[in-house]
Every structure is written in C-alpha cells, then in structure tokens.
GROMACS .gro file of C-alpha atoms in nm:
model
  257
    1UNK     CA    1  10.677  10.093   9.370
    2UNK     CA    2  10.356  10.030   9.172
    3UNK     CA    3  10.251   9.770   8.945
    4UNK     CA    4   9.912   9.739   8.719
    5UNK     CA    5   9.766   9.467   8.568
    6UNK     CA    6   9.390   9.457   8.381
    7UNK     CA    7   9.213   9.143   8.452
    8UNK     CA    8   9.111   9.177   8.065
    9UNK     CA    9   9.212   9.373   7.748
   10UNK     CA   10   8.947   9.691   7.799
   11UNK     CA   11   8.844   9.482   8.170
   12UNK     CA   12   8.564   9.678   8.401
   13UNK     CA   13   8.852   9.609   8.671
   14UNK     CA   14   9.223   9.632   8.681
   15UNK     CA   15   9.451   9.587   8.991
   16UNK     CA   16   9.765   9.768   9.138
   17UNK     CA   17   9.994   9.716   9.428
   18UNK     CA   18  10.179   9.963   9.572
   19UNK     CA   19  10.432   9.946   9.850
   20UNK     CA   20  10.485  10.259  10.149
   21UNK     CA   21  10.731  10.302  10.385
   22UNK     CA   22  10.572  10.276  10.704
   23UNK     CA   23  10.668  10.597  10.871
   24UNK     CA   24  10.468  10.861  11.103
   25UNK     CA   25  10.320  11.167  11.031
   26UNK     CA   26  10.618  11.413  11.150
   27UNK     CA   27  10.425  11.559  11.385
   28UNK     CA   28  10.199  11.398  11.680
   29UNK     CA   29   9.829  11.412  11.569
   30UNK     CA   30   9.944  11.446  11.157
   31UNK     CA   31   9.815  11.145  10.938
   32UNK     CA   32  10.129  11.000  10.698
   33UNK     CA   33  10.056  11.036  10.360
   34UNK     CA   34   9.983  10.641  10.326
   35UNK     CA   35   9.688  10.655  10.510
   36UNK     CA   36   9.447  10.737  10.243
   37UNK     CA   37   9.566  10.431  10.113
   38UNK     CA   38   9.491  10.244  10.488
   39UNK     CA   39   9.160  10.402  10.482
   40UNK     CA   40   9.108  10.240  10.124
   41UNK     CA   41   9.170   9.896  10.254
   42UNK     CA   42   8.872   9.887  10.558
   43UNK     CA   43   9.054  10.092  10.822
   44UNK     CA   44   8.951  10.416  10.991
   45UNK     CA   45   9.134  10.681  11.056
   46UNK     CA   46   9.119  10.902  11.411
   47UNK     CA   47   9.280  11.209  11.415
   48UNK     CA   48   9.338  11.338  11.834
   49UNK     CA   49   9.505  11.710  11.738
   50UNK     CA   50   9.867  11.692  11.812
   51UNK     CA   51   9.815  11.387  12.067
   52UNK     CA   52   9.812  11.083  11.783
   53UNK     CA   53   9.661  10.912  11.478
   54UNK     CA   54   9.516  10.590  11.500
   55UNK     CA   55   9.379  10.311  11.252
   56UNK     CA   56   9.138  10.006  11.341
   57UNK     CA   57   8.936   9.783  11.113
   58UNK     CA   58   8.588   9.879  11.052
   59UNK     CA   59   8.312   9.638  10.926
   60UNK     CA   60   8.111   9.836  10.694
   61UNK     CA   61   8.096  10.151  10.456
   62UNK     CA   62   8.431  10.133  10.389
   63UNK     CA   63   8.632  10.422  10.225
   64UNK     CA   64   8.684  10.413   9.817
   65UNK     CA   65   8.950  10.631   9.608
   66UNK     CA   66   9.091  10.707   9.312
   67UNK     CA   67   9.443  10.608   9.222
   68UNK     CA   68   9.591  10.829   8.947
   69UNK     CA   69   9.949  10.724   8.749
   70UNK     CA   70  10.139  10.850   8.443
   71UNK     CA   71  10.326  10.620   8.149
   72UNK     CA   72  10.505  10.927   7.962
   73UNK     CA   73  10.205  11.156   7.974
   74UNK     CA   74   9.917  10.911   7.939
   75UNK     CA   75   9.694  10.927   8.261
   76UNK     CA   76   9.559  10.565   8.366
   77UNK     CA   77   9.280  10.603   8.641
   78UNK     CA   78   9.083  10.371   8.863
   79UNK     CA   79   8.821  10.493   9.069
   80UNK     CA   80   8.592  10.281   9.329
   81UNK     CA   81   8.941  10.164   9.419
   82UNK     CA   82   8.962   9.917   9.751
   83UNK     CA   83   9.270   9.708   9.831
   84UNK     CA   84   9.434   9.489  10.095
   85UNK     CA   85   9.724   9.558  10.312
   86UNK     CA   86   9.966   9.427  10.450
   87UNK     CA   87  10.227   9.570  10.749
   88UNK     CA   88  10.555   9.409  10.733
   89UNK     CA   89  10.879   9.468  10.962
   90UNK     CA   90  11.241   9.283  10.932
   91UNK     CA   91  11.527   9.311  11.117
   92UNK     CA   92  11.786   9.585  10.958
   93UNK     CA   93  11.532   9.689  10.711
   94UNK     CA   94  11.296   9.990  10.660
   95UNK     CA   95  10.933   9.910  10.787
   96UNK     CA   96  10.647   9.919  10.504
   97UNK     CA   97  10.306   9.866  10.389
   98UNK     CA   98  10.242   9.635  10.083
   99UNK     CA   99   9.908   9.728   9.929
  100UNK     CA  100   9.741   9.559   9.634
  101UNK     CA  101   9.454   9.761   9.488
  102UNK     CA  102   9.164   9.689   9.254
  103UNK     CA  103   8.949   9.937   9.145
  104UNK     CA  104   8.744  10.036   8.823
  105UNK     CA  105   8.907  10.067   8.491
  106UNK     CA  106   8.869  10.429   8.283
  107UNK     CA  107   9.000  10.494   7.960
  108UNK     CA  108   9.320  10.655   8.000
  109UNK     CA  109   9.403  11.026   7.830
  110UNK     CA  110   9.674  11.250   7.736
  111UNK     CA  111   9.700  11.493   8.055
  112UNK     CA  112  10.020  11.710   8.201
  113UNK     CA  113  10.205  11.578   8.445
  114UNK     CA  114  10.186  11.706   8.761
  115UNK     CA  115  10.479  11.790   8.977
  116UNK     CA  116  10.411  11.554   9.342
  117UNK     CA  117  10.390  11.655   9.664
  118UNK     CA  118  10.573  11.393   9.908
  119UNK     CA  119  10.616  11.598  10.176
  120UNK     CA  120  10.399  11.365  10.355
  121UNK     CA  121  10.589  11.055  10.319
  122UNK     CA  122  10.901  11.056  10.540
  123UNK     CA  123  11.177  10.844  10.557
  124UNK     CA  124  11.174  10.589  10.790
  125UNK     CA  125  11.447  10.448  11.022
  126UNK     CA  126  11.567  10.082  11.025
  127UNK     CA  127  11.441   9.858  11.212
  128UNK     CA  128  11.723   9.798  11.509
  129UNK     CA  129  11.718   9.724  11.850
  130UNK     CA  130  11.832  10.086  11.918
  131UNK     CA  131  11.493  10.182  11.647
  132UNK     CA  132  11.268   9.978  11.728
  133UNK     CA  133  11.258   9.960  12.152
  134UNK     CA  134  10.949   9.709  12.156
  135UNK     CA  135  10.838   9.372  12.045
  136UNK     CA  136  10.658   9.161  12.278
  137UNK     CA  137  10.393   8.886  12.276
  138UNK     CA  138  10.167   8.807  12.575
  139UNK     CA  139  10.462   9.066  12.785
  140UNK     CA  140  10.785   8.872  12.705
  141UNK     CA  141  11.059   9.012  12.525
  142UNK     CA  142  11.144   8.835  12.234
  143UNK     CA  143  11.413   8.908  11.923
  144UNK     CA  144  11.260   8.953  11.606
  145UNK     CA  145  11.368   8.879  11.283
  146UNK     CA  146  11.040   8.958  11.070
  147UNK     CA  147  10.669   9.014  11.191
  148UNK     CA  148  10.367   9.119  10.976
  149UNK     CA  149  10.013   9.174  10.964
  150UNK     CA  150   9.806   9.092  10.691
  151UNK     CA  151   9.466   9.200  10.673
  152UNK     CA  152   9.361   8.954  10.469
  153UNK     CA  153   9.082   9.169  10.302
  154UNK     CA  154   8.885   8.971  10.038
  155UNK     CA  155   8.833   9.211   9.773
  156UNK     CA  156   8.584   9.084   9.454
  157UNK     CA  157   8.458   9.275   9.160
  158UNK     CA  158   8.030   9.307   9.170
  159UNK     CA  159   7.926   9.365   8.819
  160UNK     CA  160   7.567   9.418   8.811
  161UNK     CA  161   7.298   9.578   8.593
  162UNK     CA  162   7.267   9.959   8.738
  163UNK     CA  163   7.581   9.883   8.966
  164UNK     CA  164   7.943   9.831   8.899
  165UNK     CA  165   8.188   9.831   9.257
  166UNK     CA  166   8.483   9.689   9.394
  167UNK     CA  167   8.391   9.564   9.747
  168UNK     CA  168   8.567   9.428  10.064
  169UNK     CA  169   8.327   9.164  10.156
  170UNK     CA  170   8.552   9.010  10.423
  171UNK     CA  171   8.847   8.951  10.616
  172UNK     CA  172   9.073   8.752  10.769
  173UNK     CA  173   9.396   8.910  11.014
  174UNK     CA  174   9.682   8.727  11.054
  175UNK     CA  175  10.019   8.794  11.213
  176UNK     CA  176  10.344   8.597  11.137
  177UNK     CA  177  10.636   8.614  11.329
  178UNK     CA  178  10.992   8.441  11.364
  179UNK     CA  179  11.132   8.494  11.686
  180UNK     CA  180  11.491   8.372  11.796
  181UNK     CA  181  11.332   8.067  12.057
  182UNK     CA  182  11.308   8.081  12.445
  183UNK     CA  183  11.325   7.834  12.707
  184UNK     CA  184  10.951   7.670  12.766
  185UNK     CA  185  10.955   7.799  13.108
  186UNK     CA  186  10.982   8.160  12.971
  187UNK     CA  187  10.744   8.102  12.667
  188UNK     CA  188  10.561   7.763  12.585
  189UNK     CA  189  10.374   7.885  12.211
  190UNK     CA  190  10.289   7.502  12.244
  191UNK     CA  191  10.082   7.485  12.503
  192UNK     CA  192   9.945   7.860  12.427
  193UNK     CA  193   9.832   7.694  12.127
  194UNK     CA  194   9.694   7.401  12.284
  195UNK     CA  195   9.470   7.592  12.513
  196UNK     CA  196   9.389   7.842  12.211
  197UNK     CA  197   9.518   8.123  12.428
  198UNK     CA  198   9.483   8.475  12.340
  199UNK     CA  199   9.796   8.665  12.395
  200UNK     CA  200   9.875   9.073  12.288
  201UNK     CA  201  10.130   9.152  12.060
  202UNK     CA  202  10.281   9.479  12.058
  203UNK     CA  203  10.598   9.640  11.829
  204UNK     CA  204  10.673   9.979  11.857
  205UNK     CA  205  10.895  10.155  11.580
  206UNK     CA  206  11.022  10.517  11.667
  207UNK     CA  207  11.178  10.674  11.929
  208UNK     CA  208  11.107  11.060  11.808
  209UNK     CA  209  10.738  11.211  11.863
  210UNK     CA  210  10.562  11.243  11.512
  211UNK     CA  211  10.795  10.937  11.436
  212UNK     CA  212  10.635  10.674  11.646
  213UNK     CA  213  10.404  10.372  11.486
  214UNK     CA  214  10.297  10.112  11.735
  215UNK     CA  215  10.124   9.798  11.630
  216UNK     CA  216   9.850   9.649  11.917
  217UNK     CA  217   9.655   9.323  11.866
  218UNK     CA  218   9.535   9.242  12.239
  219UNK     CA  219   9.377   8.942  12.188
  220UNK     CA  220   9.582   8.736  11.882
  221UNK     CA  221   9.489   8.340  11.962
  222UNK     CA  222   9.835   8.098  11.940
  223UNK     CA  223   9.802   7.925  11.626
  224UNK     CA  224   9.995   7.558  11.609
  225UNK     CA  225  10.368   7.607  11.582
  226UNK     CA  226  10.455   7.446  11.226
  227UNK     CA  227  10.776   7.300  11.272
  228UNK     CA  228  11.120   7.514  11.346
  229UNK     CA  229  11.370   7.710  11.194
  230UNK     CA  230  11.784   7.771  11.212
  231UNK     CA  231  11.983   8.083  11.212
  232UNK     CA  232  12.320   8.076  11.255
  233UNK     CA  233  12.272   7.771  11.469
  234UNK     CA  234  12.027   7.923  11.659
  235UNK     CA  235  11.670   7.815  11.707
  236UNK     CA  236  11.394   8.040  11.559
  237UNK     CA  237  11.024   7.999  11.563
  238UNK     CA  238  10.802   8.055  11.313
  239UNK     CA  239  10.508   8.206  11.502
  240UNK     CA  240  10.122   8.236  11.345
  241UNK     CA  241   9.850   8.376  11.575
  242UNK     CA  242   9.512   8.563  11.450
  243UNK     CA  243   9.387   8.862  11.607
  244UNK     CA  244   9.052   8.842  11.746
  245UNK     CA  245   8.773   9.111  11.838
  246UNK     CA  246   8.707   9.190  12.181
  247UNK     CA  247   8.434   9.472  12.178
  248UNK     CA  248   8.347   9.561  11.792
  249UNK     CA  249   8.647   9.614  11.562
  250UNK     CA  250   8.931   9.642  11.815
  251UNK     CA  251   9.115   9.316  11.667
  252UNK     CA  252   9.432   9.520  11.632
  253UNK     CA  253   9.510   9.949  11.606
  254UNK     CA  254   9.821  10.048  11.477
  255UNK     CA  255   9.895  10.383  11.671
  256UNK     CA  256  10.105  10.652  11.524
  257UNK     CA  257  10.214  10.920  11.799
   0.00000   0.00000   0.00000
C-alpha cells in the first residue's frame, strides 16, 4: 500500500508511506526485499552468507534512496528519500512494517511501465501460537495480542542555499505491548517500572530457515503501566518500555535467519 502527499503544490519535499509484510529472505543469509527500505530509515544491514541477516540502528551517515511509482504511465520520483518505521505484530494477523517516507520532489514524466520483480517479498505466515513460538519480556512467557516497535525517527526537510536533504536528525524507540496479565509474583511491570528496570524483549516469527525474523531489545527500561485493559473478561496490560543502548547502537536487532 502506498500513499503520497506534497507538503506544497510544486513543494521541494513530498512524503509517502508504504506498508511491507514482514517476512524473511527465503533463504538463511538472503536480505527480504523490504530492507532497502529498513536501510532508508537509519538501520544497517549485515549480510553473514547463508548463516543470517541482521538490522541495528546506526547513528550517522545514514542510507538515502529513491522511491519510484506510476499513476497510469506518469512516473513520480523522490530521491534523497529517508523515512521512519515502524514493526508491528497482532495476534491472527500477518506481521508488517509501516514506513512513512519523505524525500525530494522531481517533476514527474511520461515513462513505460515496468513489469516488477517481487520475487523478493514473500508471503508471510500469521501470527499464531503454532507461528510465532516466542514472545517473552525479561524471560517470562507472556500471550500477546499486539507488540510493535517504532523507531521513532525524526525526519525534517534542510533547505539551504547550495544544499537541499531530507535528514534523520534523531530518534526515539519505543515498544508497545498488550499482554493477557500475570499474577505479580510471576511478573510485577509495577515495580519493574518503579525501579526503572531494564528487561529484554524477544518475539520470534518463523519456524522454517530463510523464514525466521526475531526481534531483540536487551535492555528496554519498564515504562509506568497506564491503566488496564479487558478482553473477554480477561485482564490485559498495556505495556510501554524504551529500548536503551548498551555498547553503541545495540538498542534492539531484528534478526532474520
């Protein structure tokens, strides 16, 4: 799914979001066709042949594209393009990426479509217990209805004389979760957040190799709990915790093997 908008008629700077189903490579060690896009929004990409692909935040020089669509057989263009995204996973439905882009507006031109190549992009599995063997934070078990990641990339337009860009000149991760709720003695998010505990969180999605994406943040601090919810007359907790940096940009990796 894509959507454009230009900040103004003829604008320097237009925006898109985009939305990819968050599935692996095929094969162990093969980047999915979305991560361009990742490496677009402040991540890098590491390639180990046939062992695993793996992205991480990175602080500086950050990766640019160009994003290229068709109305009829008008080509619209931005280049300098950088973005946000944002990993999302709920119960019974397809894990995916929401991006929103902004890059440099170019006057668009009468070109021949090309025919796509999506090879790349796979199809991704639901998001079961049977699918998706692994969601834990700080080692317990819990049952997930919804968790994301937001990168939380601030993304601004510098227009300057001699320089035009799109830049990501910060961010800030955040992970949201609601979790069906445990007994205090198993899991006290309370008094995790009262000491401003750092806990890991880890979900794992795949069971096939080439087909497996796991999402690590090692050290997310407890944020307050804000109130709770009910499902089916059963307790839920909205859960909010921020990843944090250990040793350089190792906040959170999201593994694809």
């Amino acid at each position: 799914m894509a959507q454009r908008r230009c900040d103004h008629p003829g604008g320097a700077a237009c925006q898109g979001e985009l939305q990819g189903r968050a599935a692996g490579g095929g094969t162990a060690g093969t980047a999915p066709g979305w991560g361009k896009l990742l490496r677009m929004c402040g991540c890098a990409e590491t390639v180990v042949a046939a062992t695993s692909v793996t992205y991480n935040p990175v602080s500086d020089d950050h990766e640019s594209g160009t994003l290229y669509f068709y109305v009829g057989k008008t080509l619209h263009k931005l280049v300098g393009t950088r973005g946000n995204a944002k990993f999302m996973v709920s119960a019974q439905g397809i894990p995916y990426i929401e991006f929103e882009f902004t890059g440099l507006f170019t006057d668009p031109a009468e070109a021949t479509r090309p025919t796509p190549d999506l090879s790349a992009f796979l199809k991704p599995s639901l998001a079961t217990s049977a699918n998706t063997p692994t969601g834990t934070i700080n080692g317990t078990d819990f049952v997930i209805r919804a968790l994301s990641l937001d990168l939380g990339n601030q993304v601004e337009n510098r227009f300057l004389i001699g320089s035009e860009s799109v830049l990501i000149t910060d961010r800030q991760e955040v992970i949201e979760a609601t979790v069906e709720a445990q007994p205090l003695t198993s899991f006290d998010p309370y008094a995790l957040a009262r000491a401003q505990s750092e806990v890991a969180v880890v979900v794992a999605h795949g069971t096939t190799a080439g087909k497996i994406v796991t999402l690590n943040a090692p050290a997310a601090q407890m944020q307050r709990v804000q109130g709770l919810e009910n499902a089916q007359n059963i307790t839920e907790w909205p859960l909010r915790l921020v990843p944090l940096a250990s040793s350089g940009n190792d906040q959170w990796t999201l593994v694809l093997t």
